[in-house]
mmCIF file of C-alpha atoms in Angstrom:
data_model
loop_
_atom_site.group_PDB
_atom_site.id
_atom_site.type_symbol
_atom_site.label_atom_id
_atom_site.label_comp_id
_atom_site.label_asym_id
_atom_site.label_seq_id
_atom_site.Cartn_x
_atom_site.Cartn_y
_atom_site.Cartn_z
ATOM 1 C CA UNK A 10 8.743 -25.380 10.241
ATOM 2 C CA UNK A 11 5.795 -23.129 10.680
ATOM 3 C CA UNK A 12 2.082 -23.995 10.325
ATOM 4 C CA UNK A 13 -0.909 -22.405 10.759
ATOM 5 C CA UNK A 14 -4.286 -24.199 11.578
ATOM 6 C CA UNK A 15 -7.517 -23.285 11.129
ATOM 7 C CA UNK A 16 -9.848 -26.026 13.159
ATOM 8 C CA UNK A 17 -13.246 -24.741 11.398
ATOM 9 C CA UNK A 18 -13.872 -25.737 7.688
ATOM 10 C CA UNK A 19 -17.390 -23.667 8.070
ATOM 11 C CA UNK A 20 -18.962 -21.309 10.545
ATOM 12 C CA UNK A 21 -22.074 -20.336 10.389
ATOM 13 C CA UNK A 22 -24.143 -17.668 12.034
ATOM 14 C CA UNK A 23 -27.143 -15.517 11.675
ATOM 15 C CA UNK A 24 -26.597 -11.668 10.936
ATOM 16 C CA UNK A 25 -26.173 -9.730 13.899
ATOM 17 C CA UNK A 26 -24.277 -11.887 15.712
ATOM 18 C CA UNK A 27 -20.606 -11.881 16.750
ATOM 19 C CA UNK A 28 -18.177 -14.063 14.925
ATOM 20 C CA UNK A 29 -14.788 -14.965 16.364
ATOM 21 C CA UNK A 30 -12.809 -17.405 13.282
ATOM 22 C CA UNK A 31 -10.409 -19.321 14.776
ATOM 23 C CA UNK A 32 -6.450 -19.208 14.043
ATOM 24 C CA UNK A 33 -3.537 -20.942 15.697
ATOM 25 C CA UNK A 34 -0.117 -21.045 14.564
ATOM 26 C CA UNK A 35 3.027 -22.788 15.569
ATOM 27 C CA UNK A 36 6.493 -20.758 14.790
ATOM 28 C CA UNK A 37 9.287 -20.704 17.553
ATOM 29 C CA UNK A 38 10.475 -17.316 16.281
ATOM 30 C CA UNK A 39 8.300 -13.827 15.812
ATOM 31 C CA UNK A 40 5.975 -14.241 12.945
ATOM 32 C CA UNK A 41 3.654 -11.650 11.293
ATOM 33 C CA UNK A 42 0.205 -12.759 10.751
ATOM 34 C CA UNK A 43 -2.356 -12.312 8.479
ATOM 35 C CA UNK A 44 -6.110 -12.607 7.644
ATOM 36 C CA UNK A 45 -6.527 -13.196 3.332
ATOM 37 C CA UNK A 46 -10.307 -12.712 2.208
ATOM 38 C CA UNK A 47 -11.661 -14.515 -0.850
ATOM 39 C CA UNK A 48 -15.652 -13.596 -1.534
ATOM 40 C CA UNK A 49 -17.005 -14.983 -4.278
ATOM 41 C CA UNK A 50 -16.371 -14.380 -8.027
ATOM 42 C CA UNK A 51 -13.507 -12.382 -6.413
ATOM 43 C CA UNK A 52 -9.866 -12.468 -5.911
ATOM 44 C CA UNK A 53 -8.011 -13.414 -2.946
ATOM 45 C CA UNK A 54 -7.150 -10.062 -1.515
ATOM 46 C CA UNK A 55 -5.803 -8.909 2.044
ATOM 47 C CA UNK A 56 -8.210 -7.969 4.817
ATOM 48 C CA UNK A 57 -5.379 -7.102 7.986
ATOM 49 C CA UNK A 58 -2.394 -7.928 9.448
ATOM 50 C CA UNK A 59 -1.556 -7.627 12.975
ATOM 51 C CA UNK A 60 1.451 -5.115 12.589
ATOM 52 C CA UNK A 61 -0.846 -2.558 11.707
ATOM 53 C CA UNK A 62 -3.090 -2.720 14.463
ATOM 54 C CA UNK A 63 -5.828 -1.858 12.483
ATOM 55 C CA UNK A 64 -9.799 -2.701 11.841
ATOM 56 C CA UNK A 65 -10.910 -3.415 8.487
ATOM 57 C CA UNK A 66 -14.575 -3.892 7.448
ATOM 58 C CA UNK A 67 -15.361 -4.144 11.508
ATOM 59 C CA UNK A 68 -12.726 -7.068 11.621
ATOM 60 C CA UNK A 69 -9.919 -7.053 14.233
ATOM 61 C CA UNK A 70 -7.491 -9.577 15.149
ATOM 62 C CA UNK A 71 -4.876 -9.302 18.335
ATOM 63 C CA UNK A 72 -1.791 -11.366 18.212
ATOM 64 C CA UNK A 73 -1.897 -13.435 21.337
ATOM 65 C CA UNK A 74 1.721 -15.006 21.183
ATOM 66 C CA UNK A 75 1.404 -16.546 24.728
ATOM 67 C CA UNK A 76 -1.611 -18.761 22.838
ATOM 68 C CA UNK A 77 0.062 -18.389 19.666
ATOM 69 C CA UNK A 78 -3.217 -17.514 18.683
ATOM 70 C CA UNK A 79 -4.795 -14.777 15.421
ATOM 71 C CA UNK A 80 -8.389 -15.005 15.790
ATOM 72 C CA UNK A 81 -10.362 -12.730 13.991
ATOM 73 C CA UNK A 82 -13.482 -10.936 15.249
ATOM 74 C CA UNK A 83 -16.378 -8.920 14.563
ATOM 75 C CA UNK A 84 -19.051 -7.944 16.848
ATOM 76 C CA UNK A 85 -22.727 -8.160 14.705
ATOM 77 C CA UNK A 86 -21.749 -10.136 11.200
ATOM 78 C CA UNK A 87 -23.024 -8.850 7.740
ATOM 79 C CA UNK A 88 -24.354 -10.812 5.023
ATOM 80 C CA UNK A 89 -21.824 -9.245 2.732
ATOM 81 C CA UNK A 90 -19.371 -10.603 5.359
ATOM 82 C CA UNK A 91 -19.582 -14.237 3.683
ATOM 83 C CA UNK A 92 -16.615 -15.354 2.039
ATOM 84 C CA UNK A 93 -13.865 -17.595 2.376
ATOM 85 C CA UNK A 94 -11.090 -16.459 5.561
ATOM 86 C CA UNK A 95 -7.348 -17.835 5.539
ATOM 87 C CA UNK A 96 -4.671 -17.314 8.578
ATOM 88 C CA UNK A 97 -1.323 -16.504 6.602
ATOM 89 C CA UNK A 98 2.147 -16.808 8.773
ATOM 90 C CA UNK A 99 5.200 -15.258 7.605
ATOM 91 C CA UNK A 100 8.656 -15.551 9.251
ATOM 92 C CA UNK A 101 10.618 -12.631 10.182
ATOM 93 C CA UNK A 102 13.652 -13.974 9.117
ATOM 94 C CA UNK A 103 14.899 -15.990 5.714
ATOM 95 C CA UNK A 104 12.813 -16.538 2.939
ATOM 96 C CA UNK A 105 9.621 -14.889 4.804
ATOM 97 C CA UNK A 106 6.937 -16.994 2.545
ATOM 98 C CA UNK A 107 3.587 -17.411 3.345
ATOM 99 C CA UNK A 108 2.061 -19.998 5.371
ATOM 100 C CA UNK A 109 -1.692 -20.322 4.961
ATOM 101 C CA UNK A 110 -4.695 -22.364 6.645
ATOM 102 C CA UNK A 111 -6.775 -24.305 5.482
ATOM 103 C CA UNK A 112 -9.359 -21.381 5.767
ATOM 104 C CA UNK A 113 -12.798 -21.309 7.438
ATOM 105 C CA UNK A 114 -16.217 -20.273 5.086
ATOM 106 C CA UNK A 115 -18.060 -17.686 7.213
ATOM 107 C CA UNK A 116 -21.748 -17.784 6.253
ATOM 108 C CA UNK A 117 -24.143 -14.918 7.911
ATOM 109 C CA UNK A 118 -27.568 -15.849 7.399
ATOM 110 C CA UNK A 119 -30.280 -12.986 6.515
ATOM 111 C CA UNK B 19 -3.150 -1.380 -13.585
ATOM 112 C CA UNK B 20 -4.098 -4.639 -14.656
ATOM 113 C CA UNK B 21 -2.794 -5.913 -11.589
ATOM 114 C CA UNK B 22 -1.793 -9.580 -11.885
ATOM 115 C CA UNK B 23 -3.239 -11.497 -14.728
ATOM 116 C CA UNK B 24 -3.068 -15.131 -15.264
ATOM 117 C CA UNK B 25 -3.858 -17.360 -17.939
ATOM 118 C CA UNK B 26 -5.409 -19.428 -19.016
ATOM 119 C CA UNK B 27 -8.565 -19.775 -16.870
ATOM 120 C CA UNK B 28 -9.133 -23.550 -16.985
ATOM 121 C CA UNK B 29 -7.020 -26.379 -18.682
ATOM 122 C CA UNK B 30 -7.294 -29.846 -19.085
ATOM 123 C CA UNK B 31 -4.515 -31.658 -19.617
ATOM 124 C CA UNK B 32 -3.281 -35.516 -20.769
ATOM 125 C CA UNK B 33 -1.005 -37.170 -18.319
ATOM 126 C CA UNK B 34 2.187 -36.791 -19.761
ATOM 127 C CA UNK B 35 1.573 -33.760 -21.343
ATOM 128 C CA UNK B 36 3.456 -30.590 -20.517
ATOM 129 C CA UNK B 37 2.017 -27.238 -20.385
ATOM 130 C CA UNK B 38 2.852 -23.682 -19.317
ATOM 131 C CA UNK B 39 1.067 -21.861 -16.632
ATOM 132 C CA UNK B 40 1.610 -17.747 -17.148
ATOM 133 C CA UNK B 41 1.414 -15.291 -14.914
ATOM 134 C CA UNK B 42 2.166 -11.429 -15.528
ATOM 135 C CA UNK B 43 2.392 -8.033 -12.970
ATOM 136 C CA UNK B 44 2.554 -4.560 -14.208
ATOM 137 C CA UNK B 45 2.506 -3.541 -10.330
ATOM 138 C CA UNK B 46 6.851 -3.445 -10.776
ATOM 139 C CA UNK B 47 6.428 -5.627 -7.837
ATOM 140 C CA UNK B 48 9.707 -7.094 -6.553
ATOM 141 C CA UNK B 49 8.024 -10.157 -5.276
ATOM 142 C CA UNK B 50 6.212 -12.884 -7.275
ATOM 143 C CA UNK B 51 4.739 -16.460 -5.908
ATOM 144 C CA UNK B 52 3.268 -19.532 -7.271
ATOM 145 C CA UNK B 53 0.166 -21.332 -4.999
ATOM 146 C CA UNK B 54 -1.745 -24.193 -5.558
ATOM 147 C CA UNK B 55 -5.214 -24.836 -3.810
ATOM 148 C CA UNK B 56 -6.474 -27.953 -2.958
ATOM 149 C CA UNK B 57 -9.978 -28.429 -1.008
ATOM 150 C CA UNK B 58 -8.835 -28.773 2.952
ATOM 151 C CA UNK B 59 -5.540 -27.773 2.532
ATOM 152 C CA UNK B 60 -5.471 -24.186 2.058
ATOM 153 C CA UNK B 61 -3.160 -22.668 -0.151
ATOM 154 C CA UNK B 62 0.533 -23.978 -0.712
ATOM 155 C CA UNK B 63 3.719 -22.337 -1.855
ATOM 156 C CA UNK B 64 5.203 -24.101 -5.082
ATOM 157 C CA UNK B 65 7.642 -21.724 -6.425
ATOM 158 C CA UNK B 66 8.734 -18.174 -5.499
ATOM 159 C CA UNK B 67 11.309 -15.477 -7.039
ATOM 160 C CA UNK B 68 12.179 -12.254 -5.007
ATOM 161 C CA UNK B 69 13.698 -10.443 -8.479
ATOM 162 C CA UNK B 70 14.721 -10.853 -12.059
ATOM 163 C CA UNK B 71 16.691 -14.260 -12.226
ATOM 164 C CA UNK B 72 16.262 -15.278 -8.727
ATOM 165 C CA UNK B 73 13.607 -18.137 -8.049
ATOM 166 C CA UNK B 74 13.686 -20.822 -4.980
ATOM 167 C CA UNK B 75 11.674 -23.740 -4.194
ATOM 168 C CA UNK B 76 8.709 -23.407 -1.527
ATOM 169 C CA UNK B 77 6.707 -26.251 0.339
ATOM 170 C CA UNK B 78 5.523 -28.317 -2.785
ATOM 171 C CA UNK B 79 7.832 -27.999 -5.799
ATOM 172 C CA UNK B 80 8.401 -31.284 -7.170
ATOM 173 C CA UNK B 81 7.104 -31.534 -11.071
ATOM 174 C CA UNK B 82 7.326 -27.700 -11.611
ATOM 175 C CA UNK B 83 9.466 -25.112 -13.051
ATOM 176 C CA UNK B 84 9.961 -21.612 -12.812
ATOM 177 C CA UNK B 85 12.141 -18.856 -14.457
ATOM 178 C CA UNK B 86 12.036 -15.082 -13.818
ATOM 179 C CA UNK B 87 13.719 -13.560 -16.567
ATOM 180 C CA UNK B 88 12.398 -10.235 -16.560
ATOM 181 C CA UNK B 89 10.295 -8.272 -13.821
ATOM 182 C CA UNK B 90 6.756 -8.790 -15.204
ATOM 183 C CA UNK B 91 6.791 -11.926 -15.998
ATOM 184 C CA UNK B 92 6.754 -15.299 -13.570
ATOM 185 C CA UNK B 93 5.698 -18.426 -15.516
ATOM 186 C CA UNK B 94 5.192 -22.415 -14.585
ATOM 187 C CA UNK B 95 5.999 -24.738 -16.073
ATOM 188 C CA UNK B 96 4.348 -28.608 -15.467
ATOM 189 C CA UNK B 97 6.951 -30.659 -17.764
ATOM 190 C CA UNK B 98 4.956 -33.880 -17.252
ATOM 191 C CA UNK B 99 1.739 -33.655 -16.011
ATOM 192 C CA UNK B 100 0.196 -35.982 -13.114
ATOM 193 C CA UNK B 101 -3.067 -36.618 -12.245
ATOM 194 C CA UNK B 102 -1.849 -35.522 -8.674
ATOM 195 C CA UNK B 103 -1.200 -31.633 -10.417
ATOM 196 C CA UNK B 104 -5.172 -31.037 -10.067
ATOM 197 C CA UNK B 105 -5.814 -28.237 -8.757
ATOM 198 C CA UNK B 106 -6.558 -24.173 -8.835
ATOM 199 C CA UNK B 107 -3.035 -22.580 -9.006
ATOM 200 C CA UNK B 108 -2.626 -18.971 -8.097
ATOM 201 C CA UNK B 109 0.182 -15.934 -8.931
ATOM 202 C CA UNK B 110 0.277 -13.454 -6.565
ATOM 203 C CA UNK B 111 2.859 -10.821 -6.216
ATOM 204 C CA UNK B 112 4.211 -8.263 -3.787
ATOM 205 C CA UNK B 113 6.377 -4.965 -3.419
ATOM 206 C CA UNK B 114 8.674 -6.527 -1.278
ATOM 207 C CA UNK B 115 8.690 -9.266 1.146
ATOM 208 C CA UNK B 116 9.656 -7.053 3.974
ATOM 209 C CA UNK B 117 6.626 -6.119 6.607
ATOM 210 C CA UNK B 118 4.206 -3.220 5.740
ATOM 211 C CA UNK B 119 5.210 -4.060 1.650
ATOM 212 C CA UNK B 120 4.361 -7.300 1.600
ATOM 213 C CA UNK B 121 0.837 -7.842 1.170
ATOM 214 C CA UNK B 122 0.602 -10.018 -1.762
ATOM 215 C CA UNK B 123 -1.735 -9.333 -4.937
ATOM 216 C CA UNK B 124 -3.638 -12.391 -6.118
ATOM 217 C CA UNK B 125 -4.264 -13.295 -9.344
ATOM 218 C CA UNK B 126 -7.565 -14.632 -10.413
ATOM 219 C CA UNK B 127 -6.624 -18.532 -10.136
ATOM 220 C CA UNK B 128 -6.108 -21.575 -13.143
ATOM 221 C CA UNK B 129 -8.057 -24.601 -12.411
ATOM 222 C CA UNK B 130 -5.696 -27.163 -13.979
ATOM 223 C CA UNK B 131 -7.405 -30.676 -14.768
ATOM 224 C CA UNK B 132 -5.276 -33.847 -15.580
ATOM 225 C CA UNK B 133 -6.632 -36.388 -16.738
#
């Protein structure tokens, strides 16, 4: 069975600085990963996924599948970057559902 | 687009009680999910349906129902409620589940108390 951890109930840093949050999965097959973003009063909505290779809000995120590691990373944090973060796994294969963390609560102090 | 809606927003419930959980898309997405949340455990898959009439089981079913009778529509059903069934439960749906459609809409969450 898959499973996705997330060692880091709350990080915080001042704004300016980098942030690297902290994803490690566990799948024997080839997964595609993603990072959700909850910020408050708002819905649960998706920020990127490694397929696409893309950066979103100054995010990025490389799939390192010899660590079987997603961490996401920006280089000088926002306030408005606070929220709530969850790693998502979904199989390539079967029923494909998503696997989430526990998620990590980024606060970027002023 | 509404997107997805749920309701209601917050519940209290009797243990014992049953109660139905709704959750509606008007995206004509495919894909449609069931989550609860519990503090330090992230999200986790209850129920999921991947069309009209077609629902399976996903990590934590046990004391819920589903049904998917039409496209929009994706409701839960708690037939006896436990004071273990706490908890914020999202909807979220998607196109598809196949990569690059599935990114899943969230809707905006039921806190569910049972007392």
């Amino acid at each position: 069975a898959q499973r996705v951890t997330q060692p880091e109930k709350l990080l915080s840093v001042f704004k300016g600085a980098p942030v690297e949050l902290k994803c490690n999965y566990s799948y024997s097959g080839s997964p595609e990963l993603f990072w959700y973003v909850q910020y408050s009063r708002q819905r649960l909505q998706l920020l990127l996924r490694h397929i696409s290779r893309e950066s979103i809000k100054g995010f990025t995120a490389d799939l390192n599948k010899g660590e079987t590691s997603f961490h996401l990373k920006k280089p000088f944090a926002q306030e408005e970057d606070s929220a709530m973060y969850y790693c998502a796994l979904s199989p390539n294969t079967g029923r494909r559902a998503l696997t989430f963390g526990s998620g990590t609560r980024l606060q970027v102090q002023p | 687009n509404a997107g997805v809606t749920q309701t209601p927003k917050f519940q209290v419930l009797k243990t014992g009680q049953s109660m139905t959980l709704q959750c509606a898309q008007d995206m004509n997405h495919e894909y449609m999910s069931w989550y609860r949340q519990d503090p330090g455990m992230g999200l986790r898959l209850i129920h999921y349906s991947v069309g009209a009439g077609i629902t399976d089981q996903g990590e934590v079913p046990n004391g819920y129902n589903v049904s998917r009778s039409t496209t929009e529509d994706f409701p839960l059903r708690l037939l006896s409620a436990a004071p273990s069934q706490t908890s914020v439960y999202f909807c979220a749906s998607s196109y598809s589940r196949h990569p690059l459609r599935n990114e899943q809409f969230f809707g905006p969450g039921t806190r569910l108390t049972v007392l």
